[in-house]
C-alpha cells in the first residue's frame, strides 16, 4: 500500500451553516460532520452554528440534528459520543436580509469561540437559495466576520452550493458578489459528484496505471457514454425544478465535471490548480452548438405517466406544483465533441434523466473493434472492449473482453473482469459531503470548482437554453413514459452514428 499523497489535516473551526434549518443541512451536512467525528477524522475542537429564519433554540436545533442523523446518517447514533457532539451545536435565528442578524451572529460566534477555546477559524456554508448569496456575503463583510487570506491567523472560508446562477450572466453576478468579500483561495464551490470515491478514482485509474493512458485517445477509443439515471421523479423540488430543468440542474455541473475527469490531460502535479487548469481546458475545447444544431445533437425529454419498479407514477405535468403545460425537461441526451488532439472526432454521449428504470451513474469507454481479420472476419463482428466505471451504486470498474467458450468448436463470447470497491476494500465509501467538508476544513480546494470552470460551463450551456427558449423553431420537447430509458429521439441520436446506448 502506498502512503497517502495528500494527508488532510482539518483545522479546528466553526462551521456556520446558513440554511441550518433546511433540507440540505438536515439530510447531508449535519450527518456528514457526525460521520467524520465517528471516523475520528474531525479536528479535536469544532462547533456548528446554524442559521435560518425559523426561530429555533439550541435545544431545538440539537433535537433536529439528532432526528436527522437517526434518519440519514451512514452510521448509527452512538450514545457515548452524542453528548459531546450535541454540546457543540448552536443556532441563531435571523434573516439574511437583516443587518441586525449578522451582529447577533457575530456575538454568538465569538461567544462560542471563547467558550470552546476555538481559534477563530470559520467556514461559512451557504446552503441557501442562490438569490440570497449576495446578501449573505455582504452581511458577513459588513459585520467584520471575514478575515483576509493569510498564512498566519485564523482563516475564513465560504462554501457555495449549486446552482451558481441559471446562466452565464447570473453566475458571473454571484461569483462577483462572493469575490468582493472572499479571495478565490477562500471560496469552495461545491459539486458533490467530485466528493464521490469512484469519481476521484478516475484520476487514479487513468494516471496511476500505465496500461490505460497510451490507449486513452482517438486512435483506440470509439466513443464514451456517461449516464446519470434517476428512478425518482421531481419529488418535493418541483418549484426549483420548474425554473431549472435537467440541463441546468445536472449537465452544467455534475455531468461536465465527470466529462472533464475522463477527458483531461495529465496535470503537471496533483495541486488543486494544476488539476483545475486541465479540467477547464476540456470545457473550453467542447464544440459549441450553432442554434440550428441544437435540435440534432441535444435531445430534451419529459416523463409522462408510467411505472417504475412496477409502481404506477404520474407524469411530470401532473406532479404537484408543476405547470400542467410545463416545457421543463426532465431528461437530456447530448452528443458532445472535445475539439483537441486526444479526442478528435470521438463522440462523448451524455444522458441524464428522472423516472428512468433505476438509479445508476456510470461512465463507459468503448474501444474500437479488433481489426476485421482472424476472429473478426465474418459477418458476426466481435463486440467492443468496454471499460465501465460504476460511480453508484456498487462502485467499481469492469472490463468487457472476448473469451473462447470452452469446447471443441471456436465460439467467442464477451466476459467481464470486475472490481467492486465494497469487496476489495471491505468498507463503505464515505459520503461525498463528508470528504468535501473535510477538504474545506483542511483548506484543500482540489475537489471544488474554480470560478472559470463554472463560467466556462455556463458558456457551453447558454446557447442550448437559448435555442430551446426560442418562440419559433425551438427544437421540440420529446416525451417518454416513466420507467423507460428516455425518449426514442435519444436512441436515434446514437443510431444515427451506428451505435446504441449501453444497457445498465
Ligand atoms: N437539498 C439538497 O439535496 C440540495 C442539493 C444540492 C444543492 N442544494 C442547494 O442548497 C441550497 C439549500 O437547499 P435546501 O434544499 O436545503 O433548501 P430548503 O430546504 O428550502 O432550505 C433553505 C434554507 O435557507 C434558509 N433561508 C432561505 N431564505 C432565507 C433568508 N432570507 N434568511 C435566512 N435564511 C434563509 C431557510 O431557513 P428558514 O426556512 O428557517 O428561513 C432554510 O434553512 C439551495 O441553493 C439548493 O439548490 C440542495
mmCIF file of C-alpha atoms and ligand atoms in Angstrom, residues 17-28 51-56 91 94-98 102 125-133 135 161-163 190 192 237 240 249 254 433, ligand 1:
data_model
loop_
_atom_site.group_PDB
_atom_site.id
_atom_site.type_symbol
_atom_site.label_atom_id
_atom_site.label_comp_id
_atom_site.label_asym_id
_atom_site.label_seq_id
_atom_site.Cartn_x
_atom_site.Cartn_y
_atom_site.Cartn_z
ATOM 1 C CA UNK A 17 -24.457 26.816 8.200
ATOM 2 C CA UNK A 18 -26.669 29.436 6.585
ATOM 3 C CA UNK A 19 -29.757 27.377 5.810
ATOM 4 C CA UNK A 20 -29.169 25.381 9.005
ATOM 5 C CA UNK A 21 -32.915 24.754 9.232
ATOM 6 C CA UNK A 22 -33.117 23.493 5.640
ATOM 7 C CA UNK A 23 -33.222 20.179 3.858
ATOM 8 C CA UNK A 24 -29.564 20.044 2.794
ATOM 9 C CA UNK A 25 -28.328 20.718 6.331
ATOM 10 C CA UNK A 26 -30.592 18.018 7.711
ATOM 11 C CA UNK A 27 -30.038 15.337 5.090
ATOM 12 C CA UNK A 28 -26.388 15.839 4.268
ATOM 13 C CA UNK A 51 -28.829 29.978 10.938
ATOM 14 C CA UNK A 52 -32.253 30.399 9.315
ATOM 15 C CA UNK A 53 -35.363 32.483 9.868
ATOM 16 C CA UNK A 54 -37.129 29.719 11.781
ATOM 17 C CA UNK A 55 -36.818 30.659 15.471
ATOM 18 C CA UNK A 56 -35.039 27.542 16.707
ATOM 19 C CA UNK A 91 -28.494 28.009 16.376
ATOM 20 C CA UNK A 94 -32.234 35.751 11.686
ATOM 21 C CA UNK A 95 -32.939 36.841 8.143
ATOM 22 C CA UNK A 96 -30.098 37.163 5.643
ATOM 23 C CA UNK A 97 -31.606 40.493 4.613
ATOM 24 C CA UNK A 98 -31.458 41.915 8.153
ATOM 25 C CA UNK A 102 -25.233 39.475 11.358
ATOM 26 C CA UNK A 125 -21.641 27.227 4.333
ATOM 27 C CA UNK A 126 -24.219 28.901 2.084
ATOM 28 C CA UNK A 127 -26.989 26.255 1.998
ATOM 29 C CA UNK A 128 -29.476 28.936 0.975
ATOM 30 C CA UNK A 129 -31.313 29.951 -2.201
ATOM 31 C CA UNK A 130 -28.867 31.472 -4.725
ATOM 32 C CA UNK A 131 -30.848 34.720 -4.673
ATOM 33 C CA UNK A 132 -29.639 35.296 -1.090
ATOM 34 C CA UNK A 133 -25.928 34.614 -1.664
ATOM 35 C CA UNK A 135 -26.857 39.391 0.816
ATOM 36 C CA UNK A 161 -23.750 25.381 -3.144
ATOM 37 C CA UNK A 162 -25.071 24.784 -6.612
ATOM 38 C CA UNK A 163 -26.806 26.169 -8.539
ATOM 39 C CA UNK A 190 -19.185 22.509 -4.090
ATOM 40 C CA UNK A 192 -20.834 16.848 -4.614
ATOM 41 C CA UNK A 237 -38.236 20.006 -5.598
ATOM 42 C CA UNK A 240 -36.924 24.734 -8.130
ATOM 43 C CA UNK A 249 -29.525 21.125 -12.655
ATOM 44 C CA UNK A 254 -22.067 17.193 -12.435
ATOM 45 C CA UNK A 433 -20.257 15.614 1.655
HETATM 46 N N1 LIG B 1 -31.337 19.697 -0.677
HETATM 47 C C1 LIG B 1 -30.424 19.199 -1.464
HETATM 48 O O1 LIG B 1 -30.248 17.974 -1.582
HETATM 49 C C2 LIG B 1 -29.531 20.105 -2.269
HETATM 50 C C3 LIG B 1 -28.580 19.539 -3.118
HETATM 51 C C4 LIG B 1 -27.716 20.379 -3.829
HETATM 52 C C5 LIG B 1 -27.830 21.741 -3.681
HETATM 53 N N2 LIG B 1 -28.778 22.278 -2.863
HETATM 54 C C6 LIG B 1 -28.821 23.737 -2.751
HETATM 55 O O2 LIG B 1 -28.633 24.116 -1.399
HETATM 56 C C7 LIG B 1 -29.408 25.246 -1.091
HETATM 57 C C8 LIG B 1 -30.352 24.926 0.062
HETATM 58 O O3 LIG B 1 -31.188 23.870 -0.339
HETATM 59 P P1 LIG B 1 -32.238 23.176 0.624
HETATM 60 O O4 LIG B 1 -32.757 22.004 -0.120
HETATM 61 O O5 LIG B 1 -31.670 22.963 1.988
HETATM 62 O O6 LIG B 1 -33.399 24.268 0.684
HETATM 63 P P2 LIG B 1 -34.503 24.486 1.807
HETATM 64 O O7 LIG B 1 -34.869 23.218 2.491
HETATM 65 O O8 LIG B 1 -35.564 25.302 1.181
HETATM 66 O O9 LIG B 1 -33.734 25.374 2.881
HETATM 67 C C9 LIG B 1 -33.370 26.698 2.634
HETATM 68 C C10 LIG B 1 -32.694 27.207 3.876
HETATM 69 O O10 LIG B 1 -32.324 28.556 3.642
HETATM 70 C C11 LIG B 1 -32.861 29.355 4.680
HETATM 71 N N3 LIG B 1 -33.224 30.652 4.134
HETATM 72 C C12 LIG B 1 -33.871 30.890 2.970
HETATM 73 N N4 LIG B 1 -34.034 32.209 2.798
HETATM 74 C C13 LIG B 1 -33.514 32.806 3.896
HETATM 75 C C14 LIG B 1 -33.402 34.142 4.312
HETATM 76 N N5 LIG B 1 -33.846 35.142 3.562
HETATM 77 N N6 LIG B 1 -32.803 34.399 5.504
HETATM 78 C C15 LIG B 1 -32.341 33.383 6.264
HETATM 79 N N7 LIG B 1 -32.408 32.087 5.909
HETATM 80 C C16 LIG B 1 -32.993 31.806 4.739
HETATM 81 C C17 LIG B 1 -34.061 28.607 5.179
HETATM 82 O O11 LIG B 1 -34.296 28.956 6.518
HETATM 83 P P3 LIG B 1 -35.776 29.265 7.092
HETATM 84 O O12 LIG B 1 -36.732 28.401 6.323
HETATM 85 O O13 LIG B 1 -35.639 28.858 8.522
HETATM 86 O O14 LIG B 1 -35.959 30.676 6.875
HETATM 87 C C18 LIG B 1 -33.584 27.171 5.086
HETATM 88 O O15 LIG B 1 -32.808 26.829 6.215
HETATM 89 C C19 LIG B 1 -30.120 25.612 -2.397
HETATM 90 O O16 LIG B 1 -29.370 26.531 -3.091
HETATM 91 C C20 LIG B 1 -30.160 24.298 -3.157
HETATM 92 O O17 LIG B 1 -30.254 24.466 -4.528
HETATM 93 C C21 LIG B 1 -29.625 21.485 -2.154
#
